[in-house]
Coordinates of C-alpha atoms and ligand atoms in Angstrom, one line a residue:
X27 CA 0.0 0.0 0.0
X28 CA 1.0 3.5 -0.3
X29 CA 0.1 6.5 1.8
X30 CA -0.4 9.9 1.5
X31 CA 2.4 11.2 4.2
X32 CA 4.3 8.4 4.8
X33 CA 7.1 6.2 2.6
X34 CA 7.3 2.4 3.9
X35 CA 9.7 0.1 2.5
X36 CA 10.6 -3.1 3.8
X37 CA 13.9 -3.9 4.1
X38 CA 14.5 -7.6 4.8
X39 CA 12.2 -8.6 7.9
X40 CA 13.0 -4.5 8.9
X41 CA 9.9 -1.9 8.0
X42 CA 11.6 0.9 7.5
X43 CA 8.8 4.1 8.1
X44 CA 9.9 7.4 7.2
X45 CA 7.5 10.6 8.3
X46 CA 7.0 12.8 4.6
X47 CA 5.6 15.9 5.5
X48 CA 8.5 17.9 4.2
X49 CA 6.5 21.1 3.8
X50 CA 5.4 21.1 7.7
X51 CA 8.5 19.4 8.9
X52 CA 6.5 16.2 9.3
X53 CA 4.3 17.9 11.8
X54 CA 1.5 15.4 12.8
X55 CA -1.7 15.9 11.5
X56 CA -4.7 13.3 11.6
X57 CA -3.9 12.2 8.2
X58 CA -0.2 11.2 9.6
X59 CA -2.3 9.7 12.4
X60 CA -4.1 7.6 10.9
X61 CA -1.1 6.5 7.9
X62 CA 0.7 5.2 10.8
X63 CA -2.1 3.5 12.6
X64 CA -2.7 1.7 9.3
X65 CA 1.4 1.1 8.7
X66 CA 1.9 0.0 12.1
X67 CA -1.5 -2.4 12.1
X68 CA 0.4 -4.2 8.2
X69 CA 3.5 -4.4 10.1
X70 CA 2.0 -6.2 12.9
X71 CA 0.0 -8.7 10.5
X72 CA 2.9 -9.7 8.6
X73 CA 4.9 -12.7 10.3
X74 CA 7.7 -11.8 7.6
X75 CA 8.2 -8.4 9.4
X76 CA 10.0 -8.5 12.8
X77 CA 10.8 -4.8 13.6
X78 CA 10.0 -1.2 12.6
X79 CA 12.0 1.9 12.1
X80 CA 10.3 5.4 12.5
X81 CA 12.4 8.1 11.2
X82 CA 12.0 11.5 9.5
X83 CA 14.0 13.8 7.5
X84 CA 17.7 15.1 8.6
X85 CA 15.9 18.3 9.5
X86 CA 13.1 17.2 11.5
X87 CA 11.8 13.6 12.8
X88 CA 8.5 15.9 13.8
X89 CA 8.1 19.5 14.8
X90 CA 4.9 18.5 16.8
X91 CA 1.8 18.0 16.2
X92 CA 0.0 20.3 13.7
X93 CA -0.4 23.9 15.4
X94 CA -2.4 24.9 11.7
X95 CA -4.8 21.9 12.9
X96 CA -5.3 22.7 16.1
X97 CA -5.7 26.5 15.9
X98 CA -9.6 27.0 15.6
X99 CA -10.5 24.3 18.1
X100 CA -12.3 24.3 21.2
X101 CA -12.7 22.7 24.6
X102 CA -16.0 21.1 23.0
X103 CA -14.4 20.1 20.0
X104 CA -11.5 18.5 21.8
X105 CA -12.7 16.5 24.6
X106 CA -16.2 15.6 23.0
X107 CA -13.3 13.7 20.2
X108 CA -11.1 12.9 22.7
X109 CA -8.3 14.5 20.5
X110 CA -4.8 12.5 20.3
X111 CA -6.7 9.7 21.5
X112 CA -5.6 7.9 18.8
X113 CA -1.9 7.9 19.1
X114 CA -3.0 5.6 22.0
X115 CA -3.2 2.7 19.7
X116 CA 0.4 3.6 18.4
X117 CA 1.7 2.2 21.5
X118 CA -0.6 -1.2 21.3
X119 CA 2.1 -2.2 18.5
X120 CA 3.5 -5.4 19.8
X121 CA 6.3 -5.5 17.6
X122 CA 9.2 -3.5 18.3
X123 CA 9.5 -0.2 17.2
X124 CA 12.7 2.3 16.9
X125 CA 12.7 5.9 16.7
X126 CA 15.4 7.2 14.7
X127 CA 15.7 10.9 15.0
X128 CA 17.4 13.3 13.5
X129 CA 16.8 17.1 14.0
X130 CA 13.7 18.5 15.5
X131 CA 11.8 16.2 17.5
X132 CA 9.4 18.7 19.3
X133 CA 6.7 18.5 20.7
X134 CA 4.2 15.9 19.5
X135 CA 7.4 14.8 18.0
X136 CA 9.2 14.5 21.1
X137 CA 6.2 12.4 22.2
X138 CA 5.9 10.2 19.3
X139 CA 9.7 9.0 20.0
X140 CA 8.7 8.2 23.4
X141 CA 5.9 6.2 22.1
X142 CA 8.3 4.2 20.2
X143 CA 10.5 1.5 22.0
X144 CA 13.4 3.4 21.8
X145 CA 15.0 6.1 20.2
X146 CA 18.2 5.9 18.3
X147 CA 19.5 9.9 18.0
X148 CA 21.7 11.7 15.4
X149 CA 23.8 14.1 16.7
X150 CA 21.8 17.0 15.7
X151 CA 19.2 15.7 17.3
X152 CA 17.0 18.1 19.2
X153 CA 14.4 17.3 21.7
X154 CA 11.9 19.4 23.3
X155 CA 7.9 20.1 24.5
X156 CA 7.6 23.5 23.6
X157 CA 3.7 23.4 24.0
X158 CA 4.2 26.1 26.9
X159 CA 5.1 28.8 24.4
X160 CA 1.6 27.8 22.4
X161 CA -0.5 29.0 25.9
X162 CA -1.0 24.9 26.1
X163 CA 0.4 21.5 27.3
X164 CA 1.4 18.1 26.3
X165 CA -0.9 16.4 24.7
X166 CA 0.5 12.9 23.6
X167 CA 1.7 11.3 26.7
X168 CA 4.6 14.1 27.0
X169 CA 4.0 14.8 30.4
X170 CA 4.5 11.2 31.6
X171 CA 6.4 9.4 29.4
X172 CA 9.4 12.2 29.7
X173 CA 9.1 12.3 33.3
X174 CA 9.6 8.4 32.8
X175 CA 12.6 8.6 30.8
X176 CA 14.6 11.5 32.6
X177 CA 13.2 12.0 35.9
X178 CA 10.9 14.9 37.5
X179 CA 14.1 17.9 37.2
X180 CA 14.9 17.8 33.4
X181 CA 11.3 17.4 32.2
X182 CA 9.7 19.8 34.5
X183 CA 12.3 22.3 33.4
X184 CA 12.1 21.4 29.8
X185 CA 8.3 21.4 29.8
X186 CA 8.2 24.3 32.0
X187 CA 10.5 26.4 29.7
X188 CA 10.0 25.1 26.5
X189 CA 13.8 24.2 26.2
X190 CA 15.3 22.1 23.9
X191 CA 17.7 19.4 24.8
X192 CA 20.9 18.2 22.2
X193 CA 21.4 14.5 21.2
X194 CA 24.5 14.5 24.4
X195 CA 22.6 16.1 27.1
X196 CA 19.7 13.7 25.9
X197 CA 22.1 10.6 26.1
X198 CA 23.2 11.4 29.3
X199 CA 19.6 11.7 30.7
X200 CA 18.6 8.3 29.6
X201 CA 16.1 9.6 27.0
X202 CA 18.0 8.1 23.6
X203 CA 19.7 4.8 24.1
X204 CA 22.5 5.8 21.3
X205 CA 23.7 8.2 19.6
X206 CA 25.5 8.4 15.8
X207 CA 26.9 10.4 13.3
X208 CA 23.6 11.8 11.7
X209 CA 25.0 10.4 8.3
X210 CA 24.9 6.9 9.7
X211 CA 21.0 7.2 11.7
X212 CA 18.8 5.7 9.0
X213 CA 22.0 2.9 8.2
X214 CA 22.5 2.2 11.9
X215 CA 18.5 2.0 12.6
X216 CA 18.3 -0.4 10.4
X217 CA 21.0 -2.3 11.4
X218 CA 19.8 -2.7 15.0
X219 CA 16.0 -3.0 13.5
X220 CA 17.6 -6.4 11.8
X221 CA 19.4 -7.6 15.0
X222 CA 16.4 -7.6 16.8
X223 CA 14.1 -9.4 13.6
X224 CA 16.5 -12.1 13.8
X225 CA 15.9 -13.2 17.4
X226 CA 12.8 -15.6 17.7
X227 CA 9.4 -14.1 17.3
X228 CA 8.0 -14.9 20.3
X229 CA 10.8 -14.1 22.7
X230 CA 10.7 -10.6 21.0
X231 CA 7.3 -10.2 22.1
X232 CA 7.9 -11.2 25.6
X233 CA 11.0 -9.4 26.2
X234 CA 9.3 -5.9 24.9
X235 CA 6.3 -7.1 26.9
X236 CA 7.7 -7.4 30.1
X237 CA 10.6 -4.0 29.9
X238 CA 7.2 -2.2 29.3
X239 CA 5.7 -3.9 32.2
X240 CA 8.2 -2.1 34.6
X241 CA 6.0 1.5 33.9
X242 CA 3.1 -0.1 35.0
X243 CA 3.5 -2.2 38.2
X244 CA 5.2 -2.7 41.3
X245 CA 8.5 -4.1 41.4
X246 CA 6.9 -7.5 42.7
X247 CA 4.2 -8.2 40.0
X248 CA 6.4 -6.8 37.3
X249 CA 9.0 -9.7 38.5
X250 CA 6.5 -12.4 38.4
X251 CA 4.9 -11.0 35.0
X252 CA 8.5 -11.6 33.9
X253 CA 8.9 -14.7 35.8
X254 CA 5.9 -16.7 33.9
X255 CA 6.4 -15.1 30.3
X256 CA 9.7 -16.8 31.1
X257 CA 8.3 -19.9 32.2
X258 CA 5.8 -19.3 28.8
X259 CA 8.4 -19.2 26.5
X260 CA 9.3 -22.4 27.4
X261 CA 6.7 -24.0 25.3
X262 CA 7.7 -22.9 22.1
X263 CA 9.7 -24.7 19.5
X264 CA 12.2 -21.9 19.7
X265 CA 13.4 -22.2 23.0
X266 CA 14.2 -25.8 22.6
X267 CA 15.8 -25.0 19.0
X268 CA 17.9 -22.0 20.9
X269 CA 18.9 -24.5 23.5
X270 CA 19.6 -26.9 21.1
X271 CA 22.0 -24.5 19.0
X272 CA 23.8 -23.0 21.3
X273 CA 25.1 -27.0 22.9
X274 CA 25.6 -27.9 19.1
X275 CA 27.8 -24.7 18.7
X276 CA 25.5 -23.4 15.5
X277 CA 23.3 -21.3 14.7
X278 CA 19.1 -21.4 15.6
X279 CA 16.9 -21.2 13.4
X280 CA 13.1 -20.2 14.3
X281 CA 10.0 -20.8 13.5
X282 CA 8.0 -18.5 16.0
X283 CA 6.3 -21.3 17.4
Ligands
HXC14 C1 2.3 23.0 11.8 C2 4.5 23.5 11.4 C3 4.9 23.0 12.7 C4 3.9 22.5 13.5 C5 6.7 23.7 11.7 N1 5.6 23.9 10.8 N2 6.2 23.2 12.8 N3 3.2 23.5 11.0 N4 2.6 22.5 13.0 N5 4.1 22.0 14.7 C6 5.7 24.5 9.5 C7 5.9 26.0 9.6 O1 4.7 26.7 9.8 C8 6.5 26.3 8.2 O2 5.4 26.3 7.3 C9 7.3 25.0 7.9 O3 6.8 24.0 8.8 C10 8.8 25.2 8.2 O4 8.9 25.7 9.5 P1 9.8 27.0 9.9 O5 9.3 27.5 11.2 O6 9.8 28.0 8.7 O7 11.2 26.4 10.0 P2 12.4 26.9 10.9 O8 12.5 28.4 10.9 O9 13.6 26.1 10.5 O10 12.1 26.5 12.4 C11 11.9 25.1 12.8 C12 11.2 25.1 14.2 C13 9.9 25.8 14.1 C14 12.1 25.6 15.3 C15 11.0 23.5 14.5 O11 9.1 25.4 12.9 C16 9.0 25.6 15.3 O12 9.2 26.2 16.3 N6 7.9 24.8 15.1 C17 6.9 24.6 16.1 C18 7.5 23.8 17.2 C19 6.4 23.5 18.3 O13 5.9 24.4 18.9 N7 6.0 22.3 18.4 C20 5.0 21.9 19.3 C21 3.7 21.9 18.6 S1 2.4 21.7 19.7 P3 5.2 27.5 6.2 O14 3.9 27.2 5.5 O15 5.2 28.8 7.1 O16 6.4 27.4 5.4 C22 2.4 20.0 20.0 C23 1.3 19.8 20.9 C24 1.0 18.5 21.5 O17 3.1 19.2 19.5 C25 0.0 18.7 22.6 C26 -1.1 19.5 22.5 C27 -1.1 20.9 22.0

């Protein structure tokens, strides 16, 4: 399929999903909303696909979500559509999913990266939630999943001040897990994309299953969640063939059953 703001292209068992907006640096709009939704929901349905990469252009991954959108509505309008609401099934991927940023991730932006598993950063990478400036808020999770990744100081003085942070200062907070020459982003996404599309299907699902399960419980139940998705995988074919390979001295090969 093709879509109106985004370009997919599979490369191997990696989606690769780049934001194509050019003229709004890839601010998000409903129509990006609902191209990723339907990307996301292929990607998920199709057993050759094992990972997703999310990037955008070297200027900007996103510059927010769509202030020209937003502009003329009201409270009414808003809350009777439950606006963003739908970036909530973003996160219901259960595939992995890699941010790879380069430039301006503001915003929305900012918040869409948080929504994927990770985010791979540039070194022009700039991160931010500048709604303040706007007379507004976070709106996509912003709030909390920033407070999350770099603790209550940073992102109440970033959302507080509008601020952005570099690629550095957000490697050193914890918010990026890496970050590369912004020649090699797309090239080292992928990369890492493939490592992960290579490990058994299943396990991949349990092991993002669980990491995310440490924002929602206490310590305890997010140690026995853990504990019997562990025990789970031990029904598969996979674990016995992983086993199996690693005694044998060769490679596994799955079958994600
Ligand atoms: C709509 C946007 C946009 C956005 C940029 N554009 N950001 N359109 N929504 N969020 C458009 C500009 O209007 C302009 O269109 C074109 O993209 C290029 O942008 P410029 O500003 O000319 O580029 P530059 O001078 O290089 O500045 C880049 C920038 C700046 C620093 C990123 O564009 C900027 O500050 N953007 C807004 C950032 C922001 O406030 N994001 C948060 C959005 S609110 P034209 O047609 O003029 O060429 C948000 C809210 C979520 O995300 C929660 C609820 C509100």
């Amino acid at each position: 399929p093709t879509y109106e703001t985004l370009l997919v292209e599979q490369r191997g068992r990696v989606t690769l999903v780049t934001l194509n907006r050019p003229q709004a640096l890839n601010a998000l709009n409903s129509q990006i909303l609902a191209d990723l939704l339907a990307a996301m929901a292929a990607f998920d349905a199709d057993p050759g696909q094992g990972c997703a990469v999310i990037t955008g252009s070297e200027k900007a991954f996103a510059a927010g979500a769509d202030i020209k959108e937003m502009q003329a509505q009201g409270f009414a309008d808003m809350y009777a559509h439950d606006f963003f609401a739908g970036w909530d099934r973003f996160t219901k991927t259960r595939k992995p999913v890699i941010a790879a940023v380069s430039g301006y991730a503001l915003g929305g932006g900012c918040e869409l990266a948080m929504m994927c598993d990770f985010i791979l950063a540039a070194d022009s990478a700039k991160f931010g939630q500048p709604e303040i400036k706007l007379a507004v808020s976070p709106g996509m999770g912003g709030s909390q999943r920033l407070t999350r990744a770099v603790g209550k100081a940073k992102a109440m003085e970033m959302c507080l001040t509008g601020r952005m942070m570099d690629a550095a200062e957000a490697e050193r907070a914890g918010l990026v897990s890496r970050v590369v020459p912004a020649a090699e982003l797309v090239e080292e996404a992928v990369k890492t994309a493939t490592t992960i599309a290579g490990m058994a299907p299943l396990a991949v699902l349990a092991n993002k299953e669980m990491v995310n399960a440490a924002f929602e419980t206490s310590l305890a139940m997010g140690v026995q969640f853990e504990r019997r998705l562990f025990h789970a995988l031990f029904a598969t074919e996979d674990q016995s063939e992983g086993m199996s390979a690693f005694v044998e001295k060769r490679a596994g090969t799955w079958t994600g059953k």
